[in-house]
Amino acid sequence: MKSRMMSLISLNFNNLNADSKLTRMSQRRKFIKQSLMGSALFIPGVSTIAEAKAPSLFKGEKPLILSTWNHGLPANAAAVEKLKTGGSIIDAVETGVKDTELDLSNLSVGLQGLPDREGITTLDASIMSGDGSCGAVAFVRQVKHPISLARVVMEKTPHVMIVGEGARQLAISEGFPIEKEELSPKAKEAYEKWKITSQYKPIINIENHDTIGMIGMDAKGNMAGSCTTSGLSYKMHGRVGDSPIIGAGLFVDNEVGAATATGLGESIIRICGSFLIVELMRQGRTPQEACEEAVKRLIAKNSKNIKDIQAGFLAMNKDGEVGAYSVHPGFNFAQATLQKNGMIDSGSHFK
Ligand code: GLY
């Protein structure tokens, strides 16, 4: 039971909106440190701490937005704002993760993310609505908002996924600005350091790998999800992870629920993680049970090097129940309703 103890934090939603950009970086470091230590994070104004079997701050409330990692707090805030101003749930999940795509402190989402081994940043993203519509882009360069490009694929093409130069050309034809191809100062510094050893090994480290996956449900129960990342740092040029693969990094079905993933993409693709979780929920598992089963399956299929693999899953069902689980400790997520937004630590298989 100890492993299920959740550190629950609720924040004042309005305060968060105003302060989030300024405080995000320092809060993030604090979150990472404290999550890894398995202890609770306290933020001034925070009122709730509790133990829960299933990780949920606001059970059954709709609308509901969930996002991976603590960059999910400002992303959730942006998504909720979109809903409040009349946006649809697909608008909300797109708008939410766009906030993270612009976060200069983030080294694993957006053009400021860490590059591949050639020093080039390439981005992957997917978006899905609960009626089965979906779109994705992968291995795309120079586009600030790959999630919006994924939405273009979903809404304006007969396809599901466009990659590489084709995705960049689509962006140009749709009027997306094409950014200068240069690393952010932070990414450049990290890349120069990495080049000294050029070790190609996934590392269990939140800073190394913290894709944002967001899943949401509106007041009527319509669901949508989004997932965006610069992928594994120092990856082989052309490598694509789970985030743009529908069913691996993201899956949404209005009849059942939604799931998203974070962590080492190869391990998640091997078990078709997000689809697996939605199908387990379809068969009657709770979101928490489904996430735990997916982690078990992932461990079984990646057993040789599991100590080097971190992956986490986040899910909701159509009743607004929530689940989250990871391979190793350290995974957390943000949960928001129209009024509240807070962080929750997930449980993990290994302690
Ligand atoms: N989960 C993101 C990736 O592996 O690229």
mmCIF file of C-alpha atoms and ligand atoms in Angstrom:
data_model
loop_
_atom_site.group_PDB
_atom_site.id
_atom_site.type_symbol
_atom_site.label_atom_id
_atom_site.label_comp_id
_atom_site.label_asym_id
_atom_site.label_seq_id
_atom_site.Cartn_x
_atom_site.Cartn_y
_atom_site.Cartn_z
ATOM 1 C CA MET A 1 0.000 0.000 0.000
ATOM 2 C CA LYS A 2 2.901 2.297 0.717
ATOM 3 C CA SER A 3 3.625 2.405 -2.985
ATOM 4 C CA ARG A 4 0.114 3.696 -3.640
ATOM 5 C CA MET A 5 0.502 6.650 -1.348
ATOM 6 C CA MET A 6 -0.078 9.697 -3.422
ATOM 7 C CA SER A 7 1.071 13.161 -2.673
ATOM 8 C CA LEU A 8 -1.904 15.247 -3.643
ATOM 9 C CA ILE A 9 -1.684 18.917 -4.196
ATOM 10 C CA SER A 10 -4.359 21.324 -5.251
ATOM 11 C CA LEU A 11 -3.519 24.773 -6.532
ATOM 12 C CA ASN A 12 -5.553 27.861 -6.961
ATOM 13 C CA PHE A 13 -6.220 27.790 -10.669
ATOM 14 C CA ASN A 14 -6.279 31.549 -11.186
ATOM 15 C CA ASN A 15 -3.023 32.104 -9.345
ATOM 16 C CA LEU A 16 -1.433 29.411 -11.409
ATOM 17 C CA ASN A 17 -2.283 31.112 -14.650
ATOM 18 C CA ALA A 18 -0.650 34.366 -13.640
ATOM 19 C CA ASP A 19 2.447 32.931 -12.060
ATOM 20 C CA SER A 20 3.094 29.821 -14.049
ATOM 21 C CA LYS A 21 5.445 31.152 -16.693
ATOM 22 C CA LEU A 22 7.710 32.840 -14.184
ATOM 23 C CA THR A 23 7.838 30.095 -11.639
ATOM 24 C CA ARG A 24 7.686 27.088 -13.963
ATOM 25 C CA MET A 25 11.402 26.467 -14.132
ATOM 26 C CA SER A 26 12.136 26.602 -10.437
ATOM 27 C CA GLN A 27 8.960 24.678 -9.559
ATOM 28 C CA ARG A 28 9.883 22.071 -12.100
ATOM 29 C CA ARG A 29 13.298 21.465 -10.589
ATOM 30 C CA LYS A 30 11.697 21.273 -7.160
ATOM 31 C CA PHE A 31 9.098 18.792 -8.429
ATOM 32 C CA ILE A 32 11.706 16.609 -10.023
ATOM 33 C CA LYS A 33 13.898 16.544 -6.968
ATOM 34 C CA GLN A 34 11.056 15.944 -4.571
ATOM 35 C CA SER A 35 9.266 13.398 -6.732
ATOM 36 C CA LEU A 36 12.450 11.402 -7.002
ATOM 37 C CA MET A 37 12.782 11.539 -3.253
ATOM 38 C CA GLY A 38 9.225 10.225 -2.975
ATOM 39 C CA SER A 39 8.128 13.140 -0.854
ATOM 40 C CA ALA A 40 5.282 15.604 -1.173
ATOM 41 C CA LEU A 41 5.649 18.993 -2.796
ATOM 42 C CA PHE A 42 4.100 21.887 -0.974
ATOM 43 C CA ILE A 43 3.256 25.106 -2.728
ATOM 44 C CA PRO A 44 1.914 28.133 -0.840
ATOM 45 C CA GLY A 45 -1.872 28.125 -0.907
ATOM 46 C CA VAL A 46 -2.031 24.376 -1.340
ATOM 47 C CA SER A 47 -4.743 22.819 0.720
ATOM 48 C CA THR A 48 -4.991 19.094 0.120
ATOM 49 C CA ILE A 49 -2.850 16.141 0.990
ATOM 50 C CA ALA A 50 -4.374 12.702 1.011
ATOM 51 C CA GLU A 51 -3.851 9.043 0.362
ATOM 52 C CA ALA A 52 -5.773 7.544 -2.533
ATOM 53 C CA LYS A 53 -6.091 4.135 -4.144
ATOM 54 C CA ALA A 54 -6.612 5.496 -7.610
ATOM 55 C CA PRO A 55 -4.787 8.716 -8.339
ATOM 56 C CA SER A 56 -7.467 11.339 -8.633
ATOM 57 C CA LEU A 57 -7.855 14.761 -7.111
ATOM 58 C CA PHE A 58 -11.306 15.464 -8.444
ATOM 59 C CA LYS A 59 -13.027 12.198 -9.158
ATOM 60 C CA GLY A 60 -15.748 12.110 -11.740
ATOM 61 C CA GLU A 61 -15.745 15.852 -12.448
ATOM 62 C CA LYS A 62 -16.196 17.032 -16.014
ATOM 63 C CA PRO A 63 -14.585 18.674 -17.890
ATOM 64 C CA LEU A 64 -11.383 16.919 -16.910
ATOM 65 C CA ILE A 65 -7.878 17.448 -18.297
ATOM 66 C CA LEU A 66 -4.825 15.286 -17.490
ATOM 67 C CA SER A 67 -1.245 15.900 -18.603
ATOM 68 C CA THR A 68 2.046 14.149 -18.049
ATOM 69 C CA TRP A 69 4.692 15.738 -15.823
ATOM 70 C CA ASN A 70 4.651 19.073 -14.078
ATOM 71 C CA HIS A 71 4.809 21.032 -17.320
ATOM 72 C CA GLY A 72 1.219 19.732 -17.408
ATOM 73 C CA LEU A 73 0.154 22.377 -14.875
ATOM 74 C CA PRO A 74 0.479 25.390 -17.192
ATOM 75 C CA ALA A 75 -0.589 23.222 -20.155
ATOM 76 C CA ASN A 76 -3.759 22.206 -18.295
ATOM 77 C CA ALA A 77 -4.373 25.838 -17.406
ATOM 78 C CA ALA A 78 -4.170 26.804 -21.085
ATOM 79 C CA ALA A 79 -6.479 23.922 -22.067
ATOM 80 C CA VAL A 80 -9.056 24.854 -19.429
ATOM 81 C CA GLU A 81 -8.931 28.491 -20.493
ATOM 82 C CA LYS A 82 -9.698 27.369 -24.037
ATOM 83 C CA LEU A 83 -12.737 25.408 -22.829
ATOM 84 C CA LYS A 84 -13.919 28.351 -20.762
ATOM 85 C CA THR A 85 -13.806 30.615 -23.788
ATOM 86 C CA GLY A 86 -15.928 28.272 -25.871
ATOM 87 C CA GLY A 87 -13.276 26.018 -27.426
ATOM 88 C CA SER A 88 -13.977 22.361 -28.127
ATOM 89 C CA ILE A 89 -12.110 19.567 -26.381
ATOM 90 C CA ILE A 90 -9.863 19.115 -29.453
ATOM 91 C CA ASP A 91 -9.103 22.879 -29.350
ATOM 92 C CA ALA A 92 -8.293 22.504 -25.653
ATOM 93 C CA VAL A 93 -5.814 19.629 -25.996
ATOM 94 C CA GLU A 94 -4.097 21.372 -28.906
ATOM 95 C CA THR A 95 -3.864 24.718 -27.098
ATOM 96 C CA GLY A 96 -2.684 23.086 -23.878
ATOM 97 C CA VAL A 97 0.375 21.363 -25.283
ATOM 98 C CA LYS A 98 1.249 24.364 -27.472
ATOM 99 C CA ASP A 99 2.166 26.053 -24.201
ATOM 100 C CA THR A 100 4.764 23.334 -23.557
ATOM 101 C CA GLU A 101 6.018 23.486 -27.136
ATOM 102 C CA LEU A 102 7.006 27.097 -26.434
ATOM 103 C CA ASP A 103 8.530 26.496 -22.997
ATOM 104 C CA LEU A 104 12.177 27.478 -23.338
ATOM 105 C CA SER A 105 13.099 25.671 -20.118
ATOM 106 C CA ASN A 106 11.892 22.378 -21.570
ATOM 107 C CA LEU A 107 14.514 20.194 -23.198
ATOM 108 C CA SER A 108 12.244 17.430 -24.440
ATOM 109 C CA VAL A 109 9.349 19.190 -26.166
ATOM 110 C CA GLY A 110 9.439 21.758 -28.968
ATOM 111 C CA LEU A 111 12.263 23.229 -31.018
ATOM 112 C CA GLN A 112 14.214 24.059 -27.848
ATOM 113 C CA GLY A 113 14.420 20.310 -27.132
ATOM 114 C CA LEU A 114 17.676 18.381 -27.164
ATOM 115 C CA PRO A 115 18.818 17.428 -30.656
ATOM 116 C CA ASP A 116 19.644 14.110 -32.244
ATOM 117 C CA ARG A 117 23.225 12.844 -32.471
ATOM 118 C CA GLU A 118 23.796 15.019 -35.571
ATOM 119 C CA GLY A 119 22.821 18.128 -33.610
ATOM 120 C CA ILE A 120 19.425 18.509 -35.320
ATOM 121 C CA THR A 121 16.180 18.869 -33.372
ATOM 122 C CA THR A 122 13.320 16.878 -34.890
ATOM 123 C CA LEU A 123 9.800 16.784 -33.503
ATOM 124 C CA ASP A 124 6.979 14.244 -33.270
ATOM 125 C CA ALA A 125 3.332 14.877 -32.371
ATOM 126 C CA SER A 126 -0.121 13.316 -32.543
ATOM 127 C CA ILE A 127 -3.665 14.391 -31.857
ATOM 128 C CA MET A 128 -6.817 12.292 -31.614
ATOM 129 C CA SER A 129 -10.469 12.858 -30.986
ATOM 130 C CA GLY A 130 -12.825 10.367 -29.348
ATOM 131 C CA ASP A 131 -14.677 9.709 -32.609
ATOM 132 C CA GLY A 132 -11.549 8.089 -34.080
ATOM 133 C CA SER A 133 -10.269 11.076 -36.094
ATOM 134 C CA CYS A 134 -6.523 11.401 -35.711
ATOM 135 C CA GLY A 135 -3.421 12.971 -37.207
ATOM 136 C CA ALA A 136 0.304 12.852 -36.603
ATOM 137 C CA VAL A 137 3.616 14.232 -37.781
ATOM 138 C CA ALA A 138 7.050 12.769 -37.166
ATOM 139 C CA PHE A 139 10.685 13.654 -37.790
ATOM 140 C CA VAL A 140 9.651 17.195 -38.622
ATOM 141 C CA ARG A 141 12.106 20.104 -38.567
ATOM 142 C CA GLN A 142 11.735 23.867 -38.119
ATOM 143 C CA VAL A 143 8.075 23.849 -37.088
ATOM 144 C CA LYS A 144 7.340 25.407 -33.722
ATOM 145 C CA HIS A 145 3.958 23.745 -33.224
ATOM 146 C CA PRO A 146 4.026 20.165 -34.517
ATOM 147 C CA ILE A 147 0.766 19.537 -32.638
ATOM 148 C CA SER A 148 -1.031 22.058 -34.863
ATOM 149 C CA LEU A 149 0.517 20.442 -37.910
ATOM 150 C CA ALA A 150 -0.760 17.055 -36.663
ATOM 151 C CA ARG A 151 -4.203 18.635 -36.444
ATOM 152 C CA VAL A 152 -3.876 19.815 -40.048
ATOM 153 C CA VAL A 153 -3.081 16.227 -41.060
ATOM 154 C CA MET A 154 -6.201 15.080 -39.195
ATOM 155 C CA GLU A 155 -8.557 17.724 -40.529
ATOM 156 C CA LYS A 156 -7.259 18.672 -43.958
ATOM 157 C CA THR A 157 -5.736 15.524 -45.439
ATOM 158 C CA PRO A 158 -7.090 12.021 -46.046
ATOM 159 C CA HIS A 159 -4.051 10.665 -44.122
ATOM 160 C CA VAL A 160 -3.095 9.956 -40.532
ATOM 161 C CA MET A 161 0.658 10.561 -40.531
ATOM 162 C CA ILE A 162 3.019 12.749 -42.558
ATOM 163 C CA VAL A 163 6.744 12.693 -41.802
ATOM 164 C CA GLY A 164 10.022 14.480 -42.430
ATOM 165 C CA GLU A 165 10.339 16.818 -45.381
ATOM 166 C CA GLY A 166 6.747 16.058 -46.401
ATOM 167 C CA ALA A 167 5.542 17.377 -43.038
ATOM 168 C CA ARG A 168 7.696 20.502 -43.388
ATOM 169 C CA GLN A 169 6.288 21.092 -46.875
ATOM 170 C CA LEU A 170 2.766 20.675 -45.545
ATOM 171 C CA ALA A 171 3.575 23.264 -42.868
ATOM 172 C CA ILE A 172 4.805 25.693 -45.528
ATOM 173 C CA SER A 173 1.730 25.174 -47.680
ATOM 174 C CA GLU A 174 -0.513 25.763 -44.659
ATOM 175 C CA GLY A 175 1.255 29.021 -43.798
ATOM 176 C CA PHE A 176 3.098 27.831 -40.692
ATOM 177 C CA PRO A 177 6.201 29.918 -39.999
ATOM 178 C CA ILE A 178 9.416 28.006 -40.693
ATOM 179 C CA GLU A 179 11.928 28.621 -37.922
ATOM 180 C CA LYS A 180 15.657 29.125 -38.309
ATOM 181 C CA GLU A 181 17.401 25.818 -37.606
ATOM 182 C CA GLU A 182 19.545 26.503 -34.567
ATOM 183 C CA LEU A 183 19.756 24.980 -31.107
ATOM 184 C CA SER A 184 18.564 26.923 -28.087
ATOM 185 C CA PRO A 185 21.482 28.052 -25.852
ATOM 186 C CA LYS A 186 20.569 25.409 -23.247
ATOM 187 C CA ALA A 187 20.305 22.606 -25.811
ATOM 188 C CA LYS A 188 23.546 23.686 -27.491
ATOM 189 C CA GLU A 189 25.431 23.618 -24.208
ATOM 190 C CA ALA A 190 24.054 20.153 -23.361
ATOM 191 C CA TYR A 191 24.814 18.835 -26.853
ATOM 192 C CA GLU A 192 28.424 20.093 -26.719
ATOM 193 C CA LYS A 193 28.855 18.291 -23.383
ATOM 194 C CA TRP A 194 27.267 15.115 -24.742
ATOM 195 C CA LYS A 195 29.603 15.113 -27.753
ATOM 196 C CA ILE A 196 32.611 14.656 -25.450
ATOM 197 C CA THR A 197 31.555 11.061 -24.744
ATOM 198 C CA SER A 198 28.786 10.605 -27.362
ATOM 199 C CA GLN A 199 27.347 7.799 -25.290
ATOM 200 C CA TYR A 200 24.191 6.393 -26.868
ATOM 201 C CA LYS A 201 22.205 5.099 -23.978
ATOM 202 C CA PRO A 202 18.729 5.942 -22.722
ATOM 203 C CA ILE A 203 18.930 7.345 -19.231
ATOM 204 C CA ILE A 204 16.261 7.177 -16.535
ATOM 205 C CA ASN A 205 15.972 10.849 -15.974
ATOM 206 C CA ILE A 206 12.987 13.131 -16.134
ATOM 207 C CA GLU A 207 14.949 15.940 -17.749
ATOM 208 C CA ASN A 208 16.044 13.504 -20.444
ATOM 209 C CA HIS A 209 12.601 12.368 -21.318
ATOM 210 C CA ASP A 210 9.456 14.180 -20.538
ATOM 211 C CA THR A 211 7.138 14.268 -23.505
ATOM 212 C CA ILE A 212 3.822 15.952 -22.808
ATOM 213 C CA GLY A 213 0.773 13.768 -23.311
ATOM 214 C CA MET A 214 -2.605 15.380 -22.573
ATOM 215 C CA ILE A 215 -6.015 13.707 -22.466
ATOM 216 C CA GLY A 216 -9.262 15.527 -21.841
ATOM 217 C CA MET A 217 -13.014 15.230 -21.630
ATOM 218 C CA ASP A 218 -15.560 18.019 -22.023
ATOM 219 C CA ALA A 219 -18.738 18.487 -20.012
ATOM 220 C CA LYS A 220 -20.677 16.261 -22.429
ATOM 221 C CA GLY A 221 -18.171 13.401 -22.234
ATOM 222 C CA ASN A 222 -16.444 13.980 -25.583
ATOM 223 C CA MET A 223 -12.767 13.129 -25.348
ATOM 224 C CA ALA A 224 -9.571 14.113 -27.136
ATOM 225 C CA GLY A 225 -5.833 13.796 -26.642
ATOM 226 C CA SER A 226 -2.534 15.256 -27.794
ATOM 227 C CA CYS A 227 1.069 14.218 -27.468
ATOM 228 C CA THR A 228 4.196 16.148 -28.501
ATOM 229 C CA THR A 229 7.927 15.677 -28.035
ATOM 230 C CA SER A 230 11.404 16.275 -29.385
ATOM 231 C CA GLY A 231 11.946 12.604 -28.573
ATOM 232 C CA LEU A 232 14.881 10.829 -27.079
ATOM 233 C CA SER A 233 17.853 13.131 -26.730
ATOM 234 C CA TYR A 234 20.831 12.329 -29.009
ATOM 235 C CA LYS A 235 18.727 9.762 -30.889
ATOM 236 C CA MET A 236 19.823 8.444 -34.284
ATOM 237 C CA HIS A 237 18.850 10.843 -37.056
ATOM 238 C CA GLY A 238 15.422 9.729 -38.257
ATOM 239 C CA ARG A 239 14.452 7.905 -35.088
ATOM 240 C CA VAL A 240 10.775 8.219 -34.186
ATOM 241 C CA GLY A 241 9.333 7.268 -30.794
ATOM 242 C CA ASP A 242 5.869 6.430 -29.559
ATOM 243 C CA SER A 243 4.411 9.946 -29.347
ATOM 244 C CA PRO A 244 3.231 10.283 -32.968
ATOM 245 C CA ILE A 245 2.178 6.634 -33.235
ATOM 246 C CA ILE A 246 -1.564 6.395 -32.696
ATOM 247 C CA GLY A 247 -2.132 3.560 -30.236
ATOM 248 C CA ALA A 248 1.367 3.778 -28.757
ATOM 249 C CA GLY A 249 1.758 7.339 -27.406
ATOM 250 C CA LEU A 250 -1.933 8.227 -27.567
ATOM 251 C CA PHE A 251 -5.321 6.604 -27.996
ATOM 252 C CA VAL A 252 -8.815 7.991 -27.447
ATOM 253 C CA ASP A 253 -12.225 6.390 -27.797
ATOM 254 C CA ASN A 254 -15.358 8.179 -26.612
ATOM 255 C CA GLU A 255 -17.019 4.833 -25.869
ATOM 256 C CA VAL A 256 -14.349 3.863 -23.329
ATOM 257 C CA GLY A 257 -11.679 6.382 -22.391
ATOM 258 C CA ALA A 258 -8.280 7.772 -23.293
ATOM 259 C CA ALA A 259 -4.641 7.031 -22.563
ATOM 260 C CA THR A 260 -1.278 8.586 -23.241
ATOM 261 C CA ALA A 261 2.311 7.592 -22.593
ATOM 262 C CA THR A 262 5.674 9.079 -21.731
ATOM 263 C CA GLY A 263 9.110 7.546 -21.520
ATOM 264 C CA LEU A 264 11.255 5.435 -23.760
ATOM 265 C CA GLY A 265 9.213 5.232 -26.957
ATOM 266 C CA GLU A 266 10.615 1.936 -28.179
ATOM 267 C CA SER A 267 9.398 0.148 -25.051
ATOM 268 C CA ILE A 268 5.937 1.710 -25.413
ATOM 269 C CA ILE A 269 5.592 0.921 -29.126
ATOM 270 C CA ARG A 270 6.424 -2.748 -28.429
ATOM 271 C CA ILE A 271 3.244 -3.129 -26.401
ATOM 272 C CA CYS A 272 1.085 -0.585 -28.258
ATOM 273 C CA GLY A 273 0.703 0.936 -24.801
ATOM 274 C CA SER A 274 -2.090 3.499 -25.076
ATOM 275 C CA PHE A 275 -4.305 1.280 -27.221
ATOM 276 C CA LEU A 276 -3.704 -1.590 -24.803
ATOM 277 C CA ILE A 277 -4.885 0.527 -21.874
ATOM 278 C CA VAL A 278 -8.056 1.659 -23.647
ATOM 279 C CA GLU A 279 -8.831 -1.929 -24.647
ATOM 280 C CA LEU A 280 -8.249 -3.151 -21.080
ATOM 281 C CA MET A 281 -10.671 -0.479 -19.870
ATOM 282 C CA ARG A 282 -13.150 -1.631 -22.531
ATOM 283 C CA GLN A 283 -12.972 -5.068 -20.941
ATOM 284 C CA GLY A 284 -13.846 -3.629 -17.544
ATOM 285 C CA ARG A 285 -10.555 -2.652 -15.926
ATOM 286 C CA THR A 286 -10.345 0.654 -14.116
ATOM 287 C CA PRO A 287 -7.882 3.177 -15.573
ATOM 288 C CA GLN A 288 -5.502 2.437 -12.702
ATOM 289 C CA GLU A 289 -5.683 -1.338 -13.229
ATOM 290 C CA ALA A 290 -5.199 -0.869 -16.967
ATOM 291 C CA CYS A 291 -2.116 1.334 -16.488
ATOM 292 C CA GLU A 292 -0.603 -1.161 -14.041
ATOM 293 C CA GLU A 293 -1.246 -4.034 -16.447
ATOM 294 C CA ALA A 294 0.369 -2.088 -19.301
ATOM 295 C CA VAL A 295 3.456 -1.431 -17.181
ATOM 296 C CA LYS A 296 3.653 -5.148 -16.337
ATOM 297 C CA ARG A 297 3.390 -6.010 -20.026
ATOM 298 C CA LEU A 298 6.046 -3.441 -20.915
ATOM 299 C CA ILE A 299 8.403 -4.873 -18.326
ATOM 300 C CA ALA A 300 7.817 -8.408 -19.632
ATOM 301 C CA LYS A 301 8.569 -7.356 -23.214
ATOM 302 C CA ASN A 302 11.612 -5.249 -22.326
ATOM 303 C CA SER A 303 13.002 -7.344 -19.505
ATOM 304 C CA LYS A 304 16.638 -7.475 -20.643
ATOM 305 C CA ASN A 305 17.326 -3.806 -20.038
ATOM 306 C CA ILE A 306 14.419 -2.752 -17.855
ATOM 307 C CA LYS A 307 16.667 -1.020 -15.323
ATOM 308 C CA ASP A 308 17.524 1.492 -18.054
ATOM 309 C CA ILE A 309 13.930 2.063 -19.162
ATOM 310 C CA GLN A 310 11.493 4.551 -17.719
ATOM 311 C CA ALA A 311 7.956 4.726 -19.084
ATOM 312 C CA GLY A 312 4.708 5.980 -17.610
ATOM 313 C CA PHE A 313 1.045 5.821 -18.585
ATOM 314 C CA LEU A 314 -1.848 8.135 -17.852
ATOM 315 C CA ALA A 315 -5.503 7.249 -18.466
ATOM 316 C CA MET A 316 -9.093 8.292 -17.870
ATOM 317 C CA ASN A 317 -12.346 6.499 -18.500
ATOM 318 C CA LYS A 318 -15.634 7.996 -19.587
ATOM 319 C CA ASP A 319 -16.792 8.210 -15.966
ATOM 320 C CA GLY A 320 -13.902 10.545 -15.202
ATOM 321 C CA GLU A 321 -11.884 7.981 -13.241
ATOM 322 C CA VAL A 322 -8.123 8.397 -13.525
ATOM 323 C CA GLY A 323 -5.153 6.020 -13.616
ATOM 324 C CA ALA A 324 -1.385 6.478 -13.778
ATOM 325 C CA TYR A 325 1.556 4.146 -13.315
ATOM 326 C CA SER A 326 5.210 3.963 -14.288
ATOM 327 C CA VAL A 327 8.063 1.487 -14.431
ATOM 328 C CA HIS A 328 10.331 3.365 -12.003
ATOM 329 C CA PRO A 329 9.493 6.059 -9.448
ATOM 330 C CA GLY A 330 9.461 9.699 -10.518
ATOM 331 C CA PHE A 331 6.493 9.977 -12.866
ATOM 332 C CA ASN A 332 3.860 12.560 -12.026
ATOM 333 C CA PHE A 333 0.958 14.200 -13.768
ATOM 334 C CA ALA A 334 -1.313 17.234 -13.611
ATOM 335 C CA GLN A 335 -5.077 17.006 -13.274
ATOM 336 C CA ALA A 336 -7.443 19.907 -13.878
ATOM 337 C CA THR A 337 -11.119 20.746 -13.851
ATOM 338 C CA LEU A 338 -12.632 24.143 -14.619
ATOM 339 C CA GLN A 339 -11.767 25.350 -11.117
ATOM 340 C CA LYS A 340 -8.747 23.373 -9.961
ATOM 341 C CA ASN A 341 -5.376 22.187 -11.188
ATOM 342 C CA GLY A 342 -2.952 20.043 -9.234
ATOM 343 C CA MET A 343 -0.073 17.576 -9.371
ATOM 344 C CA ILE A 344 -0.162 13.907 -8.411
ATOM 345 C CA ASP A 345 2.723 11.451 -8.113
ATOM 346 C CA SER A 346 2.011 8.139 -9.818
ATOM 347 C CA GLY A 347 2.829 4.793 -8.278
ATOM 348 C CA SER A 348 5.502 2.655 -9.918
ATOM 349 C CA HIS A 349 6.308 -1.020 -10.376
ATOM 350 C CA PHE A 350 9.841 -0.762 -9.022
ATOM 351 C CA LYS A 351 10.146 1.202 -5.781
HETATM 352 N N1 GLY B 1 8.164 9.096 -25.582
HETATM 353 C C1 GLY B 1 8.805 9.896 -26.514
HETATM 354 C C2 GLY B 1 9.832 9.230 -27.302
HETATM 355 O O1 GLY B 1 10.298 8.159 -26.980
HETATM 356 O O2 GLY B 1 10.245 9.807 -28.282
#
